[in-house]
Coordinates of C-alpha atoms in Angstrom, one line a residue:
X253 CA -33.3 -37.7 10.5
X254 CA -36.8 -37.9 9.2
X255 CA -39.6 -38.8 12.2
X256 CA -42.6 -38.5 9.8
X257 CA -43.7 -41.2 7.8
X258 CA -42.5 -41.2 4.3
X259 CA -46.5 -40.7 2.8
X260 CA -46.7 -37.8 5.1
X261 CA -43.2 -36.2 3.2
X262 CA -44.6 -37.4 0.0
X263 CA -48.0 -35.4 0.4
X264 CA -45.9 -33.0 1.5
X265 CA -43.2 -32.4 -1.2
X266 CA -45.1 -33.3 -3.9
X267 CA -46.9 -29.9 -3.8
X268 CA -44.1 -28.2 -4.8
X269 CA -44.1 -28.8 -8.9
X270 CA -48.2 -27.9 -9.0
X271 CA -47.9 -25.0 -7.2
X272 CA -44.4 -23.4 -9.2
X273 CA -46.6 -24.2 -12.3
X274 CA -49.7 -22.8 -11.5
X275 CA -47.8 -19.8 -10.2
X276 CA -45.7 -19.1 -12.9
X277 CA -48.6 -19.7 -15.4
X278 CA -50.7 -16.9 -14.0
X279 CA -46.9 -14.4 -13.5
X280 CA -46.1 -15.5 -16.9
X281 CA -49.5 -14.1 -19.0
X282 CA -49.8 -10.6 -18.0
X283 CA -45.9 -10.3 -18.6
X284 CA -46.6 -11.1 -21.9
X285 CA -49.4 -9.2 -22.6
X286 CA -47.3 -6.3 -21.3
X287 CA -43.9 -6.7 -23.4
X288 CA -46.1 -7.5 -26.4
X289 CA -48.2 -4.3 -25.7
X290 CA -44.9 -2.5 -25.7
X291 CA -43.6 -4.3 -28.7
X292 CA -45.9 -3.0 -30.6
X293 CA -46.1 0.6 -29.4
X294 CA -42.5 0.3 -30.9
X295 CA -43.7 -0.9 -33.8
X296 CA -46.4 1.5 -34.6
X297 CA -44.1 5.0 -33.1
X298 CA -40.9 3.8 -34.2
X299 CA -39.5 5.1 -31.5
X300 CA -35.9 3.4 -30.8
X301 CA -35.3 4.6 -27.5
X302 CA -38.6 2.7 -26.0
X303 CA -36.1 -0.3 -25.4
X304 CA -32.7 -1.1 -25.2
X305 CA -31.5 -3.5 -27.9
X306 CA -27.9 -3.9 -29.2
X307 CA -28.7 -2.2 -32.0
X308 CA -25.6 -4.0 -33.7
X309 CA -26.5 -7.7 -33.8
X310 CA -30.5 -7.4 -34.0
X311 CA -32.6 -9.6 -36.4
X312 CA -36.3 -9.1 -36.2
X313 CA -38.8 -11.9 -37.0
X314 CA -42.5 -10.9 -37.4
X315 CA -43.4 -8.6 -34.4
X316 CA -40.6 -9.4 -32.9
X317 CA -38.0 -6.6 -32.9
X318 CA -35.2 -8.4 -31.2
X319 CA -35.7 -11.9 -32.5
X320 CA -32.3 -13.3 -31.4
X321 CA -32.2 -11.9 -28.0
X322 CA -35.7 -13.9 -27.5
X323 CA -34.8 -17.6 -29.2
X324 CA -31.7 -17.6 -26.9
X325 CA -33.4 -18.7 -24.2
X326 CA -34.8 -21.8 -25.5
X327 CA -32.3 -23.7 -24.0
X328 CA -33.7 -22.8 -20.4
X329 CA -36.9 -24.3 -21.4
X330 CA -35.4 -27.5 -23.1
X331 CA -32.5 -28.4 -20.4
X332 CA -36.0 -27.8 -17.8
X333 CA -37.6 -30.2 -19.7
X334 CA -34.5 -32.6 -19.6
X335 CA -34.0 -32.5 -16.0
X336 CA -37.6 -33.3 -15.3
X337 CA -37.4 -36.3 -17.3
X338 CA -34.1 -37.2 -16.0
X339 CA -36.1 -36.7 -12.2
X340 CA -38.4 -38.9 -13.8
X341 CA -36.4 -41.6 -14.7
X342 CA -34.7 -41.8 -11.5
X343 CA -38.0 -41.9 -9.8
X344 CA -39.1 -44.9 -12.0
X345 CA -35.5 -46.3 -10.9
X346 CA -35.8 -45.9 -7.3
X347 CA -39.2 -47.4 -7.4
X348 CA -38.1 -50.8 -9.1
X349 CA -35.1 -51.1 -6.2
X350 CA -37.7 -50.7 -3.7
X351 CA -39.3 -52.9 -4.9
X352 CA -36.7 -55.4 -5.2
X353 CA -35.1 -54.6 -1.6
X354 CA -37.7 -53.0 0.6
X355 CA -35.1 -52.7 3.3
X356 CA -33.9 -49.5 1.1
X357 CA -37.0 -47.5 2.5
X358 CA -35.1 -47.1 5.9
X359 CA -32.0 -46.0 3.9
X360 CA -30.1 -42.8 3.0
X361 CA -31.9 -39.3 3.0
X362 CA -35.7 -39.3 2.4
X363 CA -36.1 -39.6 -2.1
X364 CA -39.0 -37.0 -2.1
X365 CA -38.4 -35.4 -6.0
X366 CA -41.3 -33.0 -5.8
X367 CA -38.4 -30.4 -5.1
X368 CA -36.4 -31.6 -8.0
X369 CA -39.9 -31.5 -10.4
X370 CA -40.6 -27.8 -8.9
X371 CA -37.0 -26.5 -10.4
X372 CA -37.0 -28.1 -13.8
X373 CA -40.2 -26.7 -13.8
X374 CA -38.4 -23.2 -12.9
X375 CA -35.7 -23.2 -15.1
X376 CA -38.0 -23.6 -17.7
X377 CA -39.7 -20.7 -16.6
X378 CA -36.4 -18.9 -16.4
X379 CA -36.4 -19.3 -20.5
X380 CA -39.8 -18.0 -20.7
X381 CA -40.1 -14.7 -18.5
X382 CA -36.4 -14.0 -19.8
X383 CA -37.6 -14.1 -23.2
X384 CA -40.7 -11.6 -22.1
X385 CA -37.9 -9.1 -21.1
X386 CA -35.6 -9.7 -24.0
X387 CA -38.3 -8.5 -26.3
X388 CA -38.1 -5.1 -24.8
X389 CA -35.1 -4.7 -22.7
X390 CA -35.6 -1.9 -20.0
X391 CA -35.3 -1.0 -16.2
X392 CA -38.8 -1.4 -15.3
X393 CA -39.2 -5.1 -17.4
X394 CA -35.6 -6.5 -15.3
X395 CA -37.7 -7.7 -12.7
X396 CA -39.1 -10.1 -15.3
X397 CA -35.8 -12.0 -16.1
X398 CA -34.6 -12.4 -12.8
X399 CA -38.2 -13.3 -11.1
X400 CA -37.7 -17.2 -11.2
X401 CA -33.7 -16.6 -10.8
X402 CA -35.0 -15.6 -7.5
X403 CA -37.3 -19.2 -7.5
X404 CA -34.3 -21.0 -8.6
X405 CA -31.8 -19.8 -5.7
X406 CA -34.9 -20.6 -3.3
X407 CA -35.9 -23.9 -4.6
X408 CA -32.0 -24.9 -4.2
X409 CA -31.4 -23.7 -0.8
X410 CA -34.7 -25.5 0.8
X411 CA -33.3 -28.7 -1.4
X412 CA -30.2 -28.8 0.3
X413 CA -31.9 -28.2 4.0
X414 CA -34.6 -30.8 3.0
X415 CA -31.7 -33.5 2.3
X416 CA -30.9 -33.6 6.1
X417 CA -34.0 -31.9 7.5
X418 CA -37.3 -33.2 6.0
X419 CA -39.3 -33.3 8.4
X420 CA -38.8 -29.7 9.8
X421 CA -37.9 -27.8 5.9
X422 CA -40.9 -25.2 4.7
X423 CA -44.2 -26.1 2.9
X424 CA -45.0 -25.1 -0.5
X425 CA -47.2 -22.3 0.2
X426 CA -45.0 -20.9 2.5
X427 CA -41.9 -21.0 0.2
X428 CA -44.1 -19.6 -2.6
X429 CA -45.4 -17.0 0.0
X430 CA -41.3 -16.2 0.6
X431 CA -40.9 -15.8 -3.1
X432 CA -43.8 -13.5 -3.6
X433 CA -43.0 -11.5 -0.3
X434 CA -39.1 -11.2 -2.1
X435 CA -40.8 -10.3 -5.5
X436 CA -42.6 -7.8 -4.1
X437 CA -39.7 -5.9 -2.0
X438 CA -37.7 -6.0 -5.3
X439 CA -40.2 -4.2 -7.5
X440 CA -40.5 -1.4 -4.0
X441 CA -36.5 -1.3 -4.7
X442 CA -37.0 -0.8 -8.2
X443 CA -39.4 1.9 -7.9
X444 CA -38.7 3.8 -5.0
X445 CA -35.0 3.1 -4.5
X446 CA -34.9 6.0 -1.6
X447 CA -33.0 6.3 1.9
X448 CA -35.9 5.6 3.7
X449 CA -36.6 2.5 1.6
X450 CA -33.0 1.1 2.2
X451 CA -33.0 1.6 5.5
X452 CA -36.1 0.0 6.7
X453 CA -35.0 -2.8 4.2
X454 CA -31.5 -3.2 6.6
X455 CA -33.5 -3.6 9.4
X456 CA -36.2 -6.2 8.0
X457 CA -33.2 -8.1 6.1
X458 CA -31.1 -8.6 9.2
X459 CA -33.7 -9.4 11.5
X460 CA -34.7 -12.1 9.3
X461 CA -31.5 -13.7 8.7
X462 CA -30.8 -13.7 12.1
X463 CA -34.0 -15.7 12.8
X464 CA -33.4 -18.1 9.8
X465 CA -30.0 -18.4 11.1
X466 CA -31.5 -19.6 14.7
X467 CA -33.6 -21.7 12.8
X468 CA -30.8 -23.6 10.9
X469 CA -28.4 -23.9 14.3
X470 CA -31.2 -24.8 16.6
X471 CA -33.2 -27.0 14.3
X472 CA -36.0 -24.8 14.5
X473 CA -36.1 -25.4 18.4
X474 CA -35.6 -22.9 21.4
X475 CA -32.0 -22.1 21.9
X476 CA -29.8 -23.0 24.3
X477 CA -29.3 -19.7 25.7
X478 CA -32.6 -18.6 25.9
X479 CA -33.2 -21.7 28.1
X480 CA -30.3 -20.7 29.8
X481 CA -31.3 -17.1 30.7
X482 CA -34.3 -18.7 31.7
X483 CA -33.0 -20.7 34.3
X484 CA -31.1 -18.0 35.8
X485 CA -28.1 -19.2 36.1
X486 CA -24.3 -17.5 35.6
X487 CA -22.6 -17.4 32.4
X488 CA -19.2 -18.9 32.0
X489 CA -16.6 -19.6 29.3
X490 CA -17.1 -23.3 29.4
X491 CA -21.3 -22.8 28.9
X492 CA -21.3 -20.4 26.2
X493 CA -19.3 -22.5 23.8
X494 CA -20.9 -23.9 20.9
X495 CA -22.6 -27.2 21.0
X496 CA -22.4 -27.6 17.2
X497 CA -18.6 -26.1 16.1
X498 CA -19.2 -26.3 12.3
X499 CA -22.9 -25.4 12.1
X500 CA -21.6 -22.8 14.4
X501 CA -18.6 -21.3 12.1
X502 CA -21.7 -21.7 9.3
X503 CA -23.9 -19.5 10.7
X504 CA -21.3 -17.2 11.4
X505 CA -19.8 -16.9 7.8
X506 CA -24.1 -16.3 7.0
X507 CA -24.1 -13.6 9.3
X508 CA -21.2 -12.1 8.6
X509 CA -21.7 -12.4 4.9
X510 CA -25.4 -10.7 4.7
X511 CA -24.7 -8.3 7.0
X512 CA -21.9 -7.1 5.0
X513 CA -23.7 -6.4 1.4
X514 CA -26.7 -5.4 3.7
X515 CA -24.5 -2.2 4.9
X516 CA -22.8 -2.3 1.1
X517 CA -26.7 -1.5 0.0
X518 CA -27.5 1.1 2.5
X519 CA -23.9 2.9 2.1
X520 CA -24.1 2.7 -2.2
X521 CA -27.9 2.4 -2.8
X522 CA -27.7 0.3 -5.9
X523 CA -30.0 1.3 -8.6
X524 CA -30.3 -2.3 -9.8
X525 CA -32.0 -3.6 -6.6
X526 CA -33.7 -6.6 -8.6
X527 CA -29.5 -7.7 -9.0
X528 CA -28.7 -7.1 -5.6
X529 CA -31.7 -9.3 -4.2
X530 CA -30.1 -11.9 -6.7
X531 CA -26.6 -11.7 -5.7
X532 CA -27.7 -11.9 -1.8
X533 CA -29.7 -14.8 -2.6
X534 CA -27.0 -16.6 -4.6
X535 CA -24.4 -16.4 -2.5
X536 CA -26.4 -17.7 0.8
X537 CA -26.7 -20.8 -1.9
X538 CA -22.6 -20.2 -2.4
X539 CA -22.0 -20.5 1.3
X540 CA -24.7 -23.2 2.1
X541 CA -23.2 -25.5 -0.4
X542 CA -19.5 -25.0 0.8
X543 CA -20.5 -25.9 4.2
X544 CA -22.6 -28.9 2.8
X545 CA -19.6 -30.0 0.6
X546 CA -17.5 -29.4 3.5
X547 CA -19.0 -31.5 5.5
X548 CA -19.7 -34.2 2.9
X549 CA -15.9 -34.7 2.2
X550 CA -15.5 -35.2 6.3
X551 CA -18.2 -37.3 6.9
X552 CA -18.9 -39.2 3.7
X553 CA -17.7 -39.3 0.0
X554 CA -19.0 -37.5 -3.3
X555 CA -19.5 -39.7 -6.5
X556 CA -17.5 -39.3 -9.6
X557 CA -20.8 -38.4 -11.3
X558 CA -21.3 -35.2 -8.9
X559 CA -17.6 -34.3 -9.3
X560 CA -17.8 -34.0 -13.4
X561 CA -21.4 -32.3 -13.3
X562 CA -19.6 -29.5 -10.4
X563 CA -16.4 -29.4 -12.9
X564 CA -18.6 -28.6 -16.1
X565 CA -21.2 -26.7 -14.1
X566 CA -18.0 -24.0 -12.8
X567 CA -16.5 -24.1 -16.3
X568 CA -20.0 -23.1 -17.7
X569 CA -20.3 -20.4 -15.2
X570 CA -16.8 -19.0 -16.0
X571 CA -17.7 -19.1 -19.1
X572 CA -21.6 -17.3 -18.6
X573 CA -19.6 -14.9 -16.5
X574 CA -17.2 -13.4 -19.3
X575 CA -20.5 -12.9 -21.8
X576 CA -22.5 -11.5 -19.0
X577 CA -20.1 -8.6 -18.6
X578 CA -19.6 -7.6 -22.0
X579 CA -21.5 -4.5 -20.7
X580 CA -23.9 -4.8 -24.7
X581 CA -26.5 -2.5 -23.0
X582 CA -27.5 -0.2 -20.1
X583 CA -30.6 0.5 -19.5
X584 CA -29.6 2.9 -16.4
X585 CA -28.0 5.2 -18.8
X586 CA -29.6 7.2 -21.6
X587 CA -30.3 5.1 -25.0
X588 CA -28.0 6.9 -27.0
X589 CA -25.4 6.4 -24.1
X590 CA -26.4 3.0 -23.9
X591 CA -25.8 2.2 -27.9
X592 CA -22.2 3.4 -27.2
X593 CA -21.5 -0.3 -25.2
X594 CA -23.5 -2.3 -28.3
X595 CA -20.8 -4.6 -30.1
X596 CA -21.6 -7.1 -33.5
X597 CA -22.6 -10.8 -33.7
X598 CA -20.0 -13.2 -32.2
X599 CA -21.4 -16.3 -32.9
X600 CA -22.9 -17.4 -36.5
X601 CA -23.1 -13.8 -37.6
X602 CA -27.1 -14.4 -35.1
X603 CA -26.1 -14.4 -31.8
X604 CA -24.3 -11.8 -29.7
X605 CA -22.8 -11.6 -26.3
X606 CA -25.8 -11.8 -24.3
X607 CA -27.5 -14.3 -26.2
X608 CA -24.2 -16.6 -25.5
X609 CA -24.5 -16.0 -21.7
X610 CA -28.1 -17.7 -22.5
X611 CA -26.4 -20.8 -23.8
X612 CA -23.6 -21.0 -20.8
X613 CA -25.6 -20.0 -18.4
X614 CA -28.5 -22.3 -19.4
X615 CA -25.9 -24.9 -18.8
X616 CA -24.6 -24.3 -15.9
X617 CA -28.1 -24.3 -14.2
X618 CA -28.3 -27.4 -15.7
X619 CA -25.6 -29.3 -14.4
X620 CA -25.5 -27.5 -11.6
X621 CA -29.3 -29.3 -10.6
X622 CA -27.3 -32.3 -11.7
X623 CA -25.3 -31.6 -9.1
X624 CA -28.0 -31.4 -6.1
X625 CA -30.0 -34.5 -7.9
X626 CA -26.5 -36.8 -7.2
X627 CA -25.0 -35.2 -4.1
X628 CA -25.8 -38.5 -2.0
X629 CA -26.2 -41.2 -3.9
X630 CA -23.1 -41.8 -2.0
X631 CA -25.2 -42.8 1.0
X632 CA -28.4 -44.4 -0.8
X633 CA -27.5 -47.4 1.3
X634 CA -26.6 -46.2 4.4
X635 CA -29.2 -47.0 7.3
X636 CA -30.9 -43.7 8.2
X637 CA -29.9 -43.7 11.4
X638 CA -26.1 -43.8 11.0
X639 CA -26.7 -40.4 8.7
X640 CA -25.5 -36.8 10.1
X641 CA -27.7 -34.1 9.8
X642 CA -26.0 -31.3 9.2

């Protein structure tokens, strides 16, 4: 499972955390030069259609026009905060059992919690550059609140490839260089959402899934076929089948999956492309961690402690999910149209719909990291060499 020596993965995870700080520190400060710069343009003109607040359940403080819509997201920052210390702790744990049994060192999947620093680190982040857009709601700031959802998604996917495949899973420069390069094709999609920008992005998109997807069934090695080819010889039934039946069927459903809401963007050109990247990004994590569960509950076992934090984690995303869709505001519509869908406080005569999707969803991220932080414990003492990678 892991061939380099566990200093080598140490230097090498333990990147992560510095550089999703240092990034996010120098994305977070022009952002809130900017909203601030446009809070107070709303301030000084009064003009109300600048940005789209839910003009029924908004309670200024200071500057602040929409004071409730901004505190909201404090929970991002403190459940952040929570799971790094929790990383911590469980850091400072594993250290005293090696310790105690050495032995554990050649056991279970590589503990490298740079990764698991790097998305408390995000989530927190998540709280802040939500709160930048909150405090003026439009199209062109959306790309703001879902910039470190895009991190998140990331950071989650490579976890889950790391468990098995340490030694072969992306650096942190390149991951962060994959973040920016996704960044920077959603604000192209914000601004010039055009034919010709969706269909070079069909052709870019699908040419890089279907190298990641080679990547993941071939283990970042030449394939079998190409060799193959190579060695001129005919095909037959009984040589094309797949060597690896389930990492097969995975790479399929991947395929099949991204190449379906890659047509669904080029046939409806969605004008919130910022949502779409999210969505494509979330549910490769959906699919990735079906086929790791999946393959978990044949080969090995899941902890009662993984099973509760999934349960919560779904019934806070059920419950994120009916509050996301109240529908408050739209800032794709006009502002008067747009004050049509705003609805009163639901919660302590403060809070409205949105600003409950905060708390749920704020949650859910929560135990959802739980989740990935406790998926194999199961296997802590397993030798490594009686693992699957899959």
């Amino acid at each position: 499972m892991a061939r380099k020596s566990p200093i080598q993965l140490y230097k090498k995870y333990r990147m992560f955390p510095w550089q999703v700080t240092t990034v996010g520190i120098f994305y977070a400060l022009p952002v809130v030069q900017l909203v601030m710069a446009y809070q107070a343009i709303v301030n000084v003109s009064g003009d109300q259609d600048t940005c789209y607040y839910n003009f029924r359940c908004i309670h200024p403080l200071g500057v602040v026009s929409a004071f409730n819509n901004v505190f909201s997201n404090v929970g991002y920052v403190l459940l952040g905060f929570l799971f790094m210390f929790i990383t911590y702790r469980r850091s400072r744990l594993f250290t005293h059992m090696l310790n105690t049994n050495p032995d554990l060192l050649a056991c279970g999947i590589p503990q490298h919690y740079g990764l698991f620093y790097a998305l408390g680190i995000a989530l927190a982040m998540e709280g802040v550059m939500s709160g930048c857009y909150h405090v003026c709601p439009t199209g062109a700031n959306f790309q703001f609140d879902t910039s470190f959802m895009y991190v998140i998604a990331g950071l989650c996917l490579l976890k889950l490839y790391q468990n098995r495949h340490p030694d072969i899973s992306a650096r942190a420069h390149t991951t962060l260089a994959g973040f920016a390069l996704i960044i920077i094709v959603a604000v192209i999609g914000v601004l010039y959402n055009s034919t010709a920008f969706w269909a070079v992005f069909f052709v870019v998109y699908v040419v890089s899934v279907c190298y990641i997807c080679h990547h993941i069934y071939f283990l970042g090695s030449d394939s079998d076929l190409v060799a193959f080819f190579r060695s001129g010889q005919r095909l037959s039934i009984t040589r094309m089948r797949p060597r690896y039946m389930a990492r097969f069927c995975f790479v399929v459903a991947t395929l099949v999956f991204n190449l379906a809401l890659a047509i669904s963007g080029v046939i409806n050109k969605y004008d919130d492309f910022a949502t779409f990247m999210l969505g494509l990004l979330v549910g490769n994590l959906a699919i990735y961690m079906a086929y790791y569960m999946v393959m978990k509950c044949i080969h090995e076992k899941i902890r009662m402690i993984t099973i509760v934090s999934m349960l919560i984690s779904c019934g806070m995303w059920a419950g994120a999910g009916y509050f996301f869709f109240a529908g408050l505001t739209n800032w794709q519509a006009s502002p008067a149209k747009s004050r049509e869908g705003n609805a009163p406080c639901v919660l302590m005569d403060f809070y409205d719909h949105h600003d409950v999707w905060h708390f749920f969803s704020g949650f859910g991220l929560f135990f959802s990291l739980l989740v990935l932080l406790t998926l194999d414990d199961d296997i802590i003492a397993k030798p490594r060499n009686q693992i699957i990678a899959f």
